[in-house]
Amino acid sequence: MRARLSTTFRSLTVRNYRLFAGGQLIKLIGVWMMYVAQDWLVLELSNDSPTALGLVTALQFVPVMLLTLYAGTLADRFDKRTLLMVSNGAWAVLAIMQAVLIATGVIELWHIMIFAGLLGVAQAIETPVRQAFVSELVGKPLLPNALSLSAATFQTARITGPAVAGVAIAWLGTGPVFLVSTVMAIAPVLMQARMIPSELHRPELLPRDERAEAKVVDGLRYVRTRHDLLLPMVMMFVIAMFGYNFQLTLALLAKTVFATGAATFGLFNTALAVGSLAGALAGTARKGRPSVYLLLAAAVAFGLLAIAVGFAPTKWLVLLLLVPTGFSTVFLGQAANQRVQLGVDGAFRGRVMALYVLIFLGTAPIGSMVISWIAENFGAAASIWLGGVVSLLAALAALVWQLRHAGDRLAFQARPMPRVRVVHAESVVAA
């Protein structure tokens, strides 16, 4: 057990990473509390309108579509630590302003929409820079473990934040929840200020004159010539757009399908986050780049589980299914992230990770509007299982694409246990 724990948390031996992870954990707990309270407040102000909730969700991510690629060039040009301090500071100021309006009782739906867009701007800058910054904190040997621990930090916040927010909203209302979350948003700035810049790993950065010439189009061309990067990005583009919409669909499922309150919504999020945390920790032992077929298997599993959640007839079955669904969601996302990060040259990491973030988060405005339209016309359950169907089809299409590109094939093995295995092209030639 001691050896397992030392392997799981080995990135925490690096002081700068400990500060980074601690600041992120505190902030993200507050962010998830704020998101849960915000979703509930939007439904209260809009008479349970899925369209209003979908519009607010979309506005959070529109800046990601517009600014993320540019933020990637900033990450390759300038000091990532400074960029993170500025963007996190801007997020904290905006969150405080919104909390004051809510606490004073003057908040209106259009206020929430404006703040959703402004907070999205801060997120659009912070996210790709943070993704690229992890490699500078620990170096490439510890990068798979650090990425998994960062995902575990995110999922720990998803467990704690929604659970606390659901109970707090029921007891105290949305105002106090927003106030607490804004105080927690300051933590990353304080932690990043305490880091030691000389201990960062920056050997792969471009020379200063070349950094000034870093362009978005160069990153796009780089990815286009790399099948091993292009496949996970294209597949995750579809899955993130139609399958990763639980922030929207679980609120609607709790309120409109099962006619329950904020506490059940919090339980749904917590069940999903428990599985997600397990999925994140499952990747901490990984020391190298995950295989493409592991990635594809995780995508197939996610699609099947999302379909099952959509067809679940009771809230208790939904709770049960959300645990493995959360596991597959994060295991898939981490496998894709690690496959991209561990396959990219350091000089292009900021721009490539910006493209990955754009695919992962920037599709949310389109996806949330499509999913909210489906929920409005066919019900919240349909929006979940249809997202699962699209995700499954994307995974199967990616599998066919990979098999044809590599010349591999699938074979069914009945004994000693039934399973599907990949027969690689080189094995066939050798035989």
Short mmCIF file of C-alpha atoms in Angstrom, two decimals:
data_model
loop_
_atom_site.label_atom_id
_atom_site.label_comp_id
_atom_site.label_asym_id
_atom_site.label_seq_id
_atom_site.Cartn_x
_atom_site.Cartn_y
_atom_site.Cartn_z
CA MET A 1 0.00 0.00 0.00
CA ARG A 2 2.83 2.40 0.89
CA ALA A 3 4.54 1.70 -2.45
CA ARG A 4 1.26 2.23 -4.29
CA LEU A 5 0.65 5.56 -2.55
CA SER A 6 4.19 6.74 -3.26
CA THR A 7 3.65 5.95 -6.95
CA THR A 8 0.22 7.57 -7.09
CA PHE A 9 1.32 10.87 -5.53
CA ARG A 10 4.95 11.06 -6.64
CA SER A 11 4.48 14.44 -8.40
CA LEU A 12 3.63 15.98 -5.03
CA THR A 13 7.30 15.63 -4.06
CA VAL A 14 7.89 18.68 -6.29
CA ARG A 15 7.28 21.86 -4.28
CA ASN A 16 6.05 23.97 -7.18
CA TYR A 17 3.56 21.29 -8.17
CA ARG A 18 2.27 21.01 -4.58
CA LEU A 19 1.57 24.74 -4.57
CA PHE A 20 -0.09 24.52 -7.99
CA ALA A 21 -2.30 21.57 -7.02
CA GLY A 22 -3.26 23.11 -3.66
CA GLY A 23 -4.32 26.38 -5.24
CA GLN A 24 -6.28 24.62 -7.96
CA LEU A 25 -8.10 22.40 -5.47
CA ILE A 26 -9.29 25.33 -3.36
CA LYS A 27 -10.34 27.39 -6.37
CA LEU A 28 -12.11 24.51 -8.13
CA ILE A 29 -14.17 23.59 -5.08
CA GLY A 30 -15.40 27.17 -5.12
CA VAL A 31 -15.94 27.13 -8.88
CA TRP A 32 -18.10 24.01 -8.71
CA MET A 33 -20.08 25.49 -5.84
CA MET A 34 -20.63 28.57 -7.97
CA TYR A 35 -21.65 26.57 -11.06
CA VAL A 36 -24.23 24.54 -9.13
CA ALA A 37 -25.64 27.67 -7.49
CA GLN A 38 -25.64 29.48 -10.82
CA ASP A 39 -27.53 26.70 -12.62
CA TRP A 40 -30.13 26.61 -9.87
CA LEU A 41 -30.46 30.40 -9.84
CA VAL A 42 -30.93 30.50 -13.62
CA LEU A 43 -33.74 27.95 -13.40
CA GLU A 44 -35.39 29.96 -10.64
CA LEU A 45 -35.16 33.23 -12.58
CA SER A 46 -36.32 31.69 -15.89
CA ASN A 47 -39.21 29.49 -14.68
CA ASP A 48 -37.24 26.25 -15.28
CA SER A 49 -36.30 27.11 -18.88
CA PRO A 50 -33.82 24.66 -20.47
CA THR A 51 -33.13 27.25 -23.17
CA ALA A 52 -32.09 29.90 -20.63
CA LEU A 53 -29.82 27.41 -18.88
CA GLY A 54 -28.34 26.34 -22.20
CA LEU A 55 -27.74 29.97 -23.19
CA VAL A 56 -25.88 30.76 -19.95
CA THR A 57 -23.79 27.61 -20.36
CA ALA A 58 -23.04 28.57 -23.96
CA LEU A 59 -21.99 32.10 -22.96
CA GLN A 60 -19.46 30.63 -20.52
CA PHE A 61 -17.72 28.90 -23.40
CA VAL A 62 -18.11 31.30 -26.36
CA PRO A 63 -14.87 33.11 -25.32
CA VAL A 64 -13.14 29.73 -25.34
CA MET A 65 -14.04 29.39 -29.02
CA LEU A 66 -12.81 32.90 -29.82
CA LEU A 67 -9.71 33.31 -27.65
CA THR A 68 -8.24 29.91 -26.78
CA LEU A 69 -6.01 29.54 -29.85
CA TYR A 70 -4.62 33.02 -29.27
CA ALA A 71 -4.02 32.13 -25.62
CA GLY A 72 -1.95 29.18 -26.86
CA THR A 73 0.38 31.55 -28.70
CA LEU A 74 0.70 33.60 -25.51
CA ALA A 75 1.68 30.42 -23.63
CA ASP A 76 4.47 29.77 -26.15
CA ARG A 77 5.65 33.39 -26.08
CA PHE A 78 5.45 34.54 -22.46
CA ASP A 79 5.95 33.35 -18.91
CA LYS A 80 3.11 30.94 -18.15
CA ARG A 81 3.21 31.55 -14.40
CA THR A 82 2.62 35.29 -14.89
CA LEU A 83 -0.21 34.65 -17.34
CA LEU A 84 -1.87 32.32 -14.84
CA MET A 85 -1.66 34.87 -12.03
CA VAL A 86 -3.26 37.56 -14.21
CA SER A 87 -6.08 35.37 -15.54
CA ASN A 88 -6.86 33.85 -12.13
CA GLY A 89 -6.87 37.32 -10.58
CA ALA A 90 -9.35 38.55 -13.21
CA TRP A 91 -11.59 35.54 -12.52
CA ALA A 92 -11.59 36.31 -8.77
CA VAL A 93 -12.51 39.98 -9.29
CA LEU A 94 -15.42 39.11 -11.61
CA ALA A 95 -16.68 36.41 -9.25
CA ILE A 96 -16.68 38.87 -6.34
CA MET A 97 -18.68 41.43 -8.35
CA GLN A 98 -21.31 38.82 -9.27
CA ALA A 99 -21.54 37.58 -5.68
CA VAL A 100 -22.23 41.11 -4.43
CA LEU A 101 -25.14 41.49 -6.86
CA ILE A 102 -26.61 38.16 -5.74
CA ALA A 103 -26.14 38.87 -2.03
CA THR A 104 -27.85 42.25 -2.36
CA GLY A 105 -30.80 40.70 -4.19
CA VAL A 106 -30.56 42.81 -7.36
CA ILE A 107 -29.29 40.06 -9.67
CA GLU A 108 -31.25 39.48 -12.87
CA LEU A 109 -30.91 36.88 -15.60
CA TRP A 110 -29.14 39.27 -17.99
CA HIS A 111 -26.56 40.02 -15.29
CA ILE A 112 -25.75 36.32 -15.04
CA MET A 113 -25.37 36.13 -18.82
CA ILE A 114 -22.90 39.03 -18.88
CA PHE A 115 -20.81 37.57 -16.07
CA ALA A 116 -20.89 34.15 -17.75
CA GLY A 117 -19.28 35.70 -20.83
CA LEU A 118 -16.68 37.71 -18.86
CA LEU A 119 -15.72 34.74 -16.69
CA GLY A 120 -15.43 32.76 -19.91
CA VAL A 121 -12.80 35.23 -21.16
CA ALA A 122 -10.68 34.62 -18.06
CA GLN A 123 -11.14 30.86 -18.47
CA ALA A 124 -10.22 31.02 -22.17
CA ILE A 125 -6.81 32.49 -21.26
CA GLU A 126 -6.20 30.42 -18.13
CA THR A 127 -7.06 26.91 -19.32
CA PRO A 128 -4.60 26.34 -22.20
CA VAL A 129 -1.82 28.12 -20.28
CA ARG A 130 -2.47 25.91 -17.24
CA GLN A 131 -2.48 22.76 -19.38
CA ALA A 132 0.89 23.66 -20.90
CA PHE A 133 2.31 24.84 -17.55
CA VAL A 134 2.08 21.39 -15.91
CA SER A 135 5.06 20.10 -17.91
CA GLU A 136 7.17 23.02 -16.62
CA LEU A 137 6.27 22.17 -13.04
CA VAL A 138 7.45 18.53 -13.07
CA GLY A 139 9.29 17.79 -16.32
CA LYS A 140 8.44 15.09 -18.84
CA PRO A 141 9.23 11.97 -16.72
CA LEU A 142 6.58 12.91 -14.15
CA LEU A 143 4.15 14.46 -16.63
CA PRO A 144 1.72 11.49 -16.93
CA ASN A 145 1.43 11.30 -13.13
CA ALA A 146 1.07 15.08 -12.78
CA LEU A 147 -1.68 15.22 -15.42
CA SER A 148 -3.57 12.43 -13.67
CA LEU A 149 -3.20 14.11 -10.28
CA SER A 150 -4.43 17.38 -11.80
CA ALA A 151 -7.49 15.51 -13.03
CA ALA A 152 -7.89 13.95 -9.58
CA THR A 153 -7.74 17.45 -8.07
CA PHE A 154 -10.46 18.56 -10.47
CA GLN A 155 -12.65 15.58 -9.63
CA THR A 156 -12.12 15.98 -5.88
CA ALA A 157 -13.46 19.50 -6.30
CA ARG A 158 -16.40 18.13 -8.28
CA ILE A 159 -17.23 15.78 -5.40
CA THR A 160 -16.89 18.38 -2.69
CA GLY A 161 -18.23 21.47 -4.46
CA PRO A 162 -21.62 20.22 -5.73
CA ALA A 163 -22.31 18.22 -2.56
CA VAL A 164 -21.65 21.24 -0.33
CA ALA A 165 -23.47 23.58 -2.72
CA GLY A 166 -26.59 21.40 -2.92
CA VAL A 167 -26.98 21.31 0.86
CA ALA A 168 -25.99 24.98 1.30
CA ILE A 169 -28.51 26.18 -1.30
CA ALA A 170 -31.28 24.23 0.43
CA TRP A 171 -30.37 25.67 3.86
CA LEU A 172 -29.02 29.16 3.13
CA GLY A 173 -29.93 30.09 -0.45
CA THR A 174 -27.71 30.89 -3.43
CA GLY A 175 -26.22 34.16 -2.12
CA PRO A 176 -23.99 32.71 0.63
CA VAL A 177 -22.79 29.97 -1.73
CA PHE A 178 -21.57 32.56 -4.21
CA LEU A 179 -19.85 34.57 -1.47
CA VAL A 180 -17.89 31.56 -0.20
CA SER A 181 -16.88 30.51 -3.72
CA THR A 182 -15.44 33.95 -4.51
CA VAL A 183 -13.14 33.90 -1.47
CA MET A 184 -11.79 30.51 -2.59
CA ALA A 185 -11.08 31.82 -6.11
CA ILE A 186 -8.11 33.87 -4.83
CA ALA A 187 -6.10 30.78 -3.78
CA PRO A 188 -4.29 30.06 -7.11
CA VAL A 189 -2.90 33.60 -7.30
CA LEU A 190 -1.43 33.32 -3.80
CA MET A 191 0.01 29.85 -4.44
CA GLN A 192 1.53 30.76 -7.82
CA ALA A 193 3.18 33.83 -6.28
CA ARG A 194 5.03 31.52 -3.85
CA MET A 195 6.51 29.31 -6.59
CA ILE A 196 10.27 29.30 -7.26
CA PRO A 197 10.77 30.21 -10.96
CA SER A 198 14.31 28.81 -11.06
CA GLU A 199 12.95 25.31 -10.32
CA LEU A 200 10.64 25.27 -13.36
CA HIS A 201 11.53 22.97 -16.30
CA ARG A 202 11.88 25.12 -19.42
CA PRO A 203 14.51 23.49 -21.65
CA GLU A 204 12.18 23.03 -24.62
CA LEU A 205 11.05 26.65 -25.00
CA LEU A 206 11.82 28.41 -28.27
CA PRO A 207 14.49 31.13 -28.30
CA ARG A 208 13.08 34.57 -27.54
CA ASP A 209 13.17 35.80 -31.15
CA GLU A 210 11.40 32.66 -32.39
CA ARG A 211 8.78 32.86 -29.63
CA ALA A 212 7.79 36.30 -30.90
CA GLU A 213 7.01 34.71 -34.28
CA ALA A 214 4.89 31.86 -32.86
CA LYS A 215 1.61 31.77 -34.80
CA VAL A 216 -1.69 29.94 -34.40
CA VAL A 217 -1.53 28.59 -37.96
CA ASP A 218 1.80 26.86 -37.26
CA GLY A 219 0.16 24.83 -34.49
CA LEU A 220 -2.72 23.85 -36.79
CA ARG A 221 -0.32 22.72 -39.51
CA TYR A 222 1.69 20.75 -36.98
CA VAL A 223 -1.37 18.81 -35.77
CA ARG A 224 -2.63 18.20 -39.32
CA THR A 225 0.56 16.31 -40.18
CA ARG A 226 0.37 14.12 -37.05
CA HIS A 227 -2.24 11.33 -37.28
CA ASP A 228 -1.57 10.32 -33.68
CA LEU A 229 -2.62 13.81 -32.53
CA LEU A 230 -5.35 14.38 -35.11
CA LEU A 231 -7.35 11.24 -34.29
CA PRO A 232 -7.92 11.92 -30.56
CA MET A 233 -8.67 15.57 -31.27
CA VAL A 234 -11.29 14.85 -33.94
CA MET A 235 -12.94 12.15 -31.84
CA MET A 236 -12.99 14.30 -28.70
CA PHE A 237 -14.42 17.19 -30.74
CA VAL A 238 -17.59 15.15 -31.31
CA ILE A 239 -17.76 13.54 -27.86
CA ALA A 240 -17.16 16.81 -26.00
CA MET A 241 -19.83 18.56 -28.05
CA PHE A 242 -22.62 16.01 -27.61
CA GLY A 243 -21.63 13.75 -24.72
CA TYR A 244 -19.90 15.97 -22.14
CA ASN A 245 -22.94 18.07 -21.19
CA PHE A 246 -23.69 16.76 -17.70
CA GLN A 247 -23.52 20.25 -16.14
CA LEU A 248 -26.62 21.07 -18.18
CA THR A 249 -28.43 17.73 -18.44
CA LEU A 250 -28.19 16.62 -14.80
CA ALA A 251 -29.83 19.85 -13.57
CA LEU A 252 -32.69 19.31 -16.03
CA LEU A 253 -32.93 15.62 -15.17
CA ALA A 254 -33.25 16.31 -11.44
CA LYS A 255 -35.74 19.17 -11.76
CA THR A 256 -37.92 18.25 -14.76
CA VAL A 257 -37.83 14.44 -15.00
CA PHE A 258 -37.70 13.34 -11.37
CA ALA A 259 -39.26 16.56 -9.92
CA THR A 260 -36.67 16.81 -7.14
CA GLY A 261 -34.69 19.65 -5.58
CA ALA A 262 -31.16 20.98 -5.36
CA ALA A 263 -30.08 18.19 -3.01
CA THR A 264 -30.75 15.51 -5.67
CA PHE A 265 -28.96 17.59 -8.28
CA GLY A 266 -26.00 17.71 -5.90
CA LEU A 267 -26.16 13.93 -5.45
CA PHE A 268 -26.15 13.40 -9.23
CA ASN A 269 -23.05 15.57 -9.56
CA THR A 270 -21.40 13.85 -6.61
CA ALA A 271 -22.04 10.35 -8.01
CA LEU A 272 -20.56 11.43 -11.34
CA ALA A 273 -17.58 13.00 -9.57
CA VAL A 274 -16.89 9.92 -7.40
CA GLY A 275 -16.49 7.82 -10.52
CA SER A 276 -14.50 10.62 -12.14
CA LEU A 277 -12.06 10.73 -9.23
CA ALA A 278 -11.54 6.97 -9.51
CA GLY A 279 -10.93 7.40 -13.25
CA ALA A 280 -8.35 10.10 -12.60
CA LEU A 281 -6.51 8.07 -9.96
CA ALA A 282 -6.52 5.04 -12.28
CA GLY A 283 -4.17 6.95 -14.58
CA THR A 284 -1.64 7.98 -11.94
CA ALA A 285 0.40 4.79 -12.30
CA ARG A 286 0.84 5.39 -16.01
CA LYS A 287 4.48 6.17 -16.87
CA GLY A 288 4.22 6.57 -20.62
CA ARG A 289 1.94 7.56 -23.44
CA PRO A 290 -1.39 5.63 -23.50
CA SER A 291 -2.04 3.51 -26.58
CA VAL A 292 -4.56 4.62 -29.16
CA TYR A 293 -6.63 1.46 -28.61
CA LEU A 294 -6.90 2.13 -24.88
CA LEU A 295 -8.23 5.56 -25.78
CA LEU A 296 -10.75 4.11 -28.24
CA ALA A 297 -11.95 1.46 -25.78
CA ALA A 298 -12.59 4.17 -23.19
CA ALA A 299 -14.59 6.15 -25.77
CA VAL A 300 -16.79 3.15 -26.59
CA ALA A 301 -17.41 2.51 -22.89
CA PHE A 302 -18.40 6.14 -22.32
CA GLY A 303 -20.91 6.09 -25.17
CA LEU A 304 -22.57 2.90 -23.89
CA LEU A 305 -22.79 4.19 -20.31
CA ALA A 306 -24.24 7.56 -21.35
CA ILE A 307 -26.96 5.73 -23.28
CA ALA A 308 -27.73 3.66 -20.18
CA VAL A 309 -28.02 6.79 -18.00
CA GLY A 310 -30.46 8.36 -20.47
CA PHE A 311 -32.74 5.32 -20.38
CA ALA A 312 -32.57 4.78 -16.59
CA PRO A 313 -36.19 4.89 -15.25
CA THR A 314 -35.44 5.91 -11.62
CA LYS A 315 -33.19 8.44 -9.94
CA TRP A 316 -31.53 5.69 -7.89
CA LEU A 317 -30.53 3.81 -11.03
CA VAL A 318 -29.23 7.08 -12.47
CA LEU A 319 -27.11 7.56 -9.33
CA LEU A 320 -25.73 4.03 -9.68
CA LEU A 321 -24.90 4.43 -13.38
CA LEU A 322 -23.33 7.86 -12.96
CA VAL A 323 -20.40 6.37 -11.02
CA PRO A 324 -19.01 4.22 -13.90
CA THR A 325 -20.05 6.96 -16.33
CA GLY A 326 -17.90 9.42 -14.40
CA PHE A 327 -15.02 6.92 -14.41
CA SER A 328 -15.18 6.52 -18.19
CA THR A 329 -15.59 10.27 -18.73
CA VAL A 330 -12.34 11.17 -16.98
CA PHE A 331 -10.39 8.08 -17.99
CA LEU A 332 -11.20 8.93 -21.62
CA GLY A 333 -10.41 12.62 -21.19
CA GLN A 334 -7.11 11.88 -19.46
CA ALA A 335 -6.08 9.28 -22.02
CA ALA A 336 -6.71 11.81 -24.80
CA ASN A 337 -4.91 14.57 -22.90
CA GLN A 338 -1.87 12.42 -22.14
CA ARG A 339 -1.72 11.05 -25.68
CA VAL A 340 -1.59 14.60 -27.01
CA GLN A 341 0.73 16.12 -24.36
CA LEU A 342 3.24 13.27 -24.44
CA GLY A 343 3.35 13.27 -28.23
CA VAL A 344 3.87 16.98 -28.89
CA ASP A 345 7.14 18.89 -29.21
CA GLY A 346 7.70 21.33 -26.35
CA ALA A 347 7.98 24.32 -28.70
CA PHE A 348 4.41 23.73 -29.91
CA ARG A 349 2.89 22.63 -26.58
CA GLY A 350 1.07 25.89 -25.83
CA ARG A 351 -0.58 26.09 -29.26
CA VAL A 352 -1.41 22.38 -29.48
CA MET A 353 -2.91 22.34 -25.99
CA ALA A 354 -4.87 25.47 -26.86
CA LEU A 355 -6.33 23.59 -29.81
CA TYR A 356 -7.11 20.66 -27.53
CA VAL A 357 -8.83 22.96 -25.03
CA LEU A 358 -10.77 24.58 -27.87
CA ILE A 359 -11.97 21.16 -28.95
CA PHE A 360 -12.73 20.07 -25.39
CA LEU A 361 -14.38 23.25 -24.10
CA GLY A 362 -15.02 25.45 -27.12
CA THR A 363 -17.58 23.04 -28.52
CA ALA A 364 -19.76 23.58 -25.42
CA PRO A 365 -21.69 26.61 -26.80
CA ILE A 366 -22.85 24.62 -29.82
CA GLY A 367 -23.37 21.42 -27.86
CA SER A 368 -25.25 23.07 -25.00
CA MET A 369 -27.66 24.81 -27.37
CA VAL A 370 -28.29 21.61 -29.34
CA ILE A 371 -28.72 19.55 -26.17
CA SER A 372 -31.01 22.16 -24.57
CA TRP A 373 -33.15 22.18 -27.74
CA ILE A 374 -33.42 18.39 -27.57
CA ALA A 375 -34.30 18.60 -23.86
CA GLU A 376 -36.91 21.29 -24.55
CA ASN A 377 -38.62 19.24 -27.24
CA PHE A 378 -37.98 15.61 -26.29
CA GLY A 379 -37.06 15.70 -22.58
CA ALA A 380 -33.86 15.74 -20.54
CA ALA A 381 -33.44 11.95 -20.67
CA ALA A 382 -33.43 11.99 -24.49
CA SER A 383 -30.71 14.65 -24.50
CA ILE A 384 -28.48 12.31 -22.48
CA TRP A 385 -28.98 9.07 -24.40
CA LEU A 386 -28.79 10.81 -27.79
CA GLY A 387 -25.47 12.32 -26.70
CA GLY A 388 -24.34 8.81 -25.82
CA VAL A 389 -25.36 7.49 -29.23
CA VAL A 390 -23.42 10.21 -31.06
CA SER A 391 -20.39 9.60 -28.82
CA LEU A 392 -20.50 5.86 -29.48
CA LEU A 393 -20.70 6.42 -33.24
CA ALA A 394 -17.73 8.81 -33.05
CA ALA A 395 -15.69 6.22 -31.14
CA LEU A 396 -16.52 3.46 -33.63
CA ALA A 397 -15.70 5.72 -36.59
CA ALA A 398 -12.35 6.60 -34.98
CA LEU A 399 -11.65 2.90 -34.45
CA VAL A 400 -12.25 2.15 -38.12
CA TRP A 401 -10.05 5.12 -39.08
CA GLN A 402 -7.20 3.89 -36.87
CA LEU A 403 -7.44 0.29 -38.09
CA ARG A 404 -7.26 1.36 -41.72
CA HIS A 405 -4.42 3.82 -41.10
CA ALA A 406 -2.31 1.28 -39.21
CA GLY A 407 -3.33 -1.78 -41.22
CA ASP A 408 -4.43 -3.54 -38.03
CA ARG A 409 -7.54 -5.68 -37.55
CA LEU A 410 -9.76 -6.86 -34.71
CA ALA A 411 -10.05 -10.51 -33.72
CA PHE A 412 -12.53 -12.15 -31.35
CA GLN A 413 -11.09 -14.63 -28.85
CA ALA A 414 -13.55 -16.98 -27.14
CA ARG A 415 -11.19 -18.84 -24.76
CA PRO A 416 -10.19 -18.80 -21.98
CA MET A 417 -12.37 -15.66 -21.67
CA PRO A 418 -14.32 -13.93 -24.46
CA ARG A 419 -12.55 -10.73 -25.55
CA VAL A 420 -11.73 -8.62 -28.57
CA ARG A 421 -8.05 -8.07 -29.31
CA VAL A 422 -6.08 -6.07 -31.87
CA VAL A 423 -3.94 -7.93 -34.38
CA HIS A 424 -1.21 -5.53 -35.45
CA ALA A 425 -0.05 -5.34 -39.05
CA GLU A 426 3.55 -6.23 -38.17
CA SER A 427 2.34 -9.42 -36.47
CA VAL A 428 0.52 -10.50 -39.62
CA VAL A 429 3.60 -9.85 -41.77
CA ALA A 430 5.84 -11.78 -39.38
CA ALA A 431 3.50 -14.76 -39.44
#
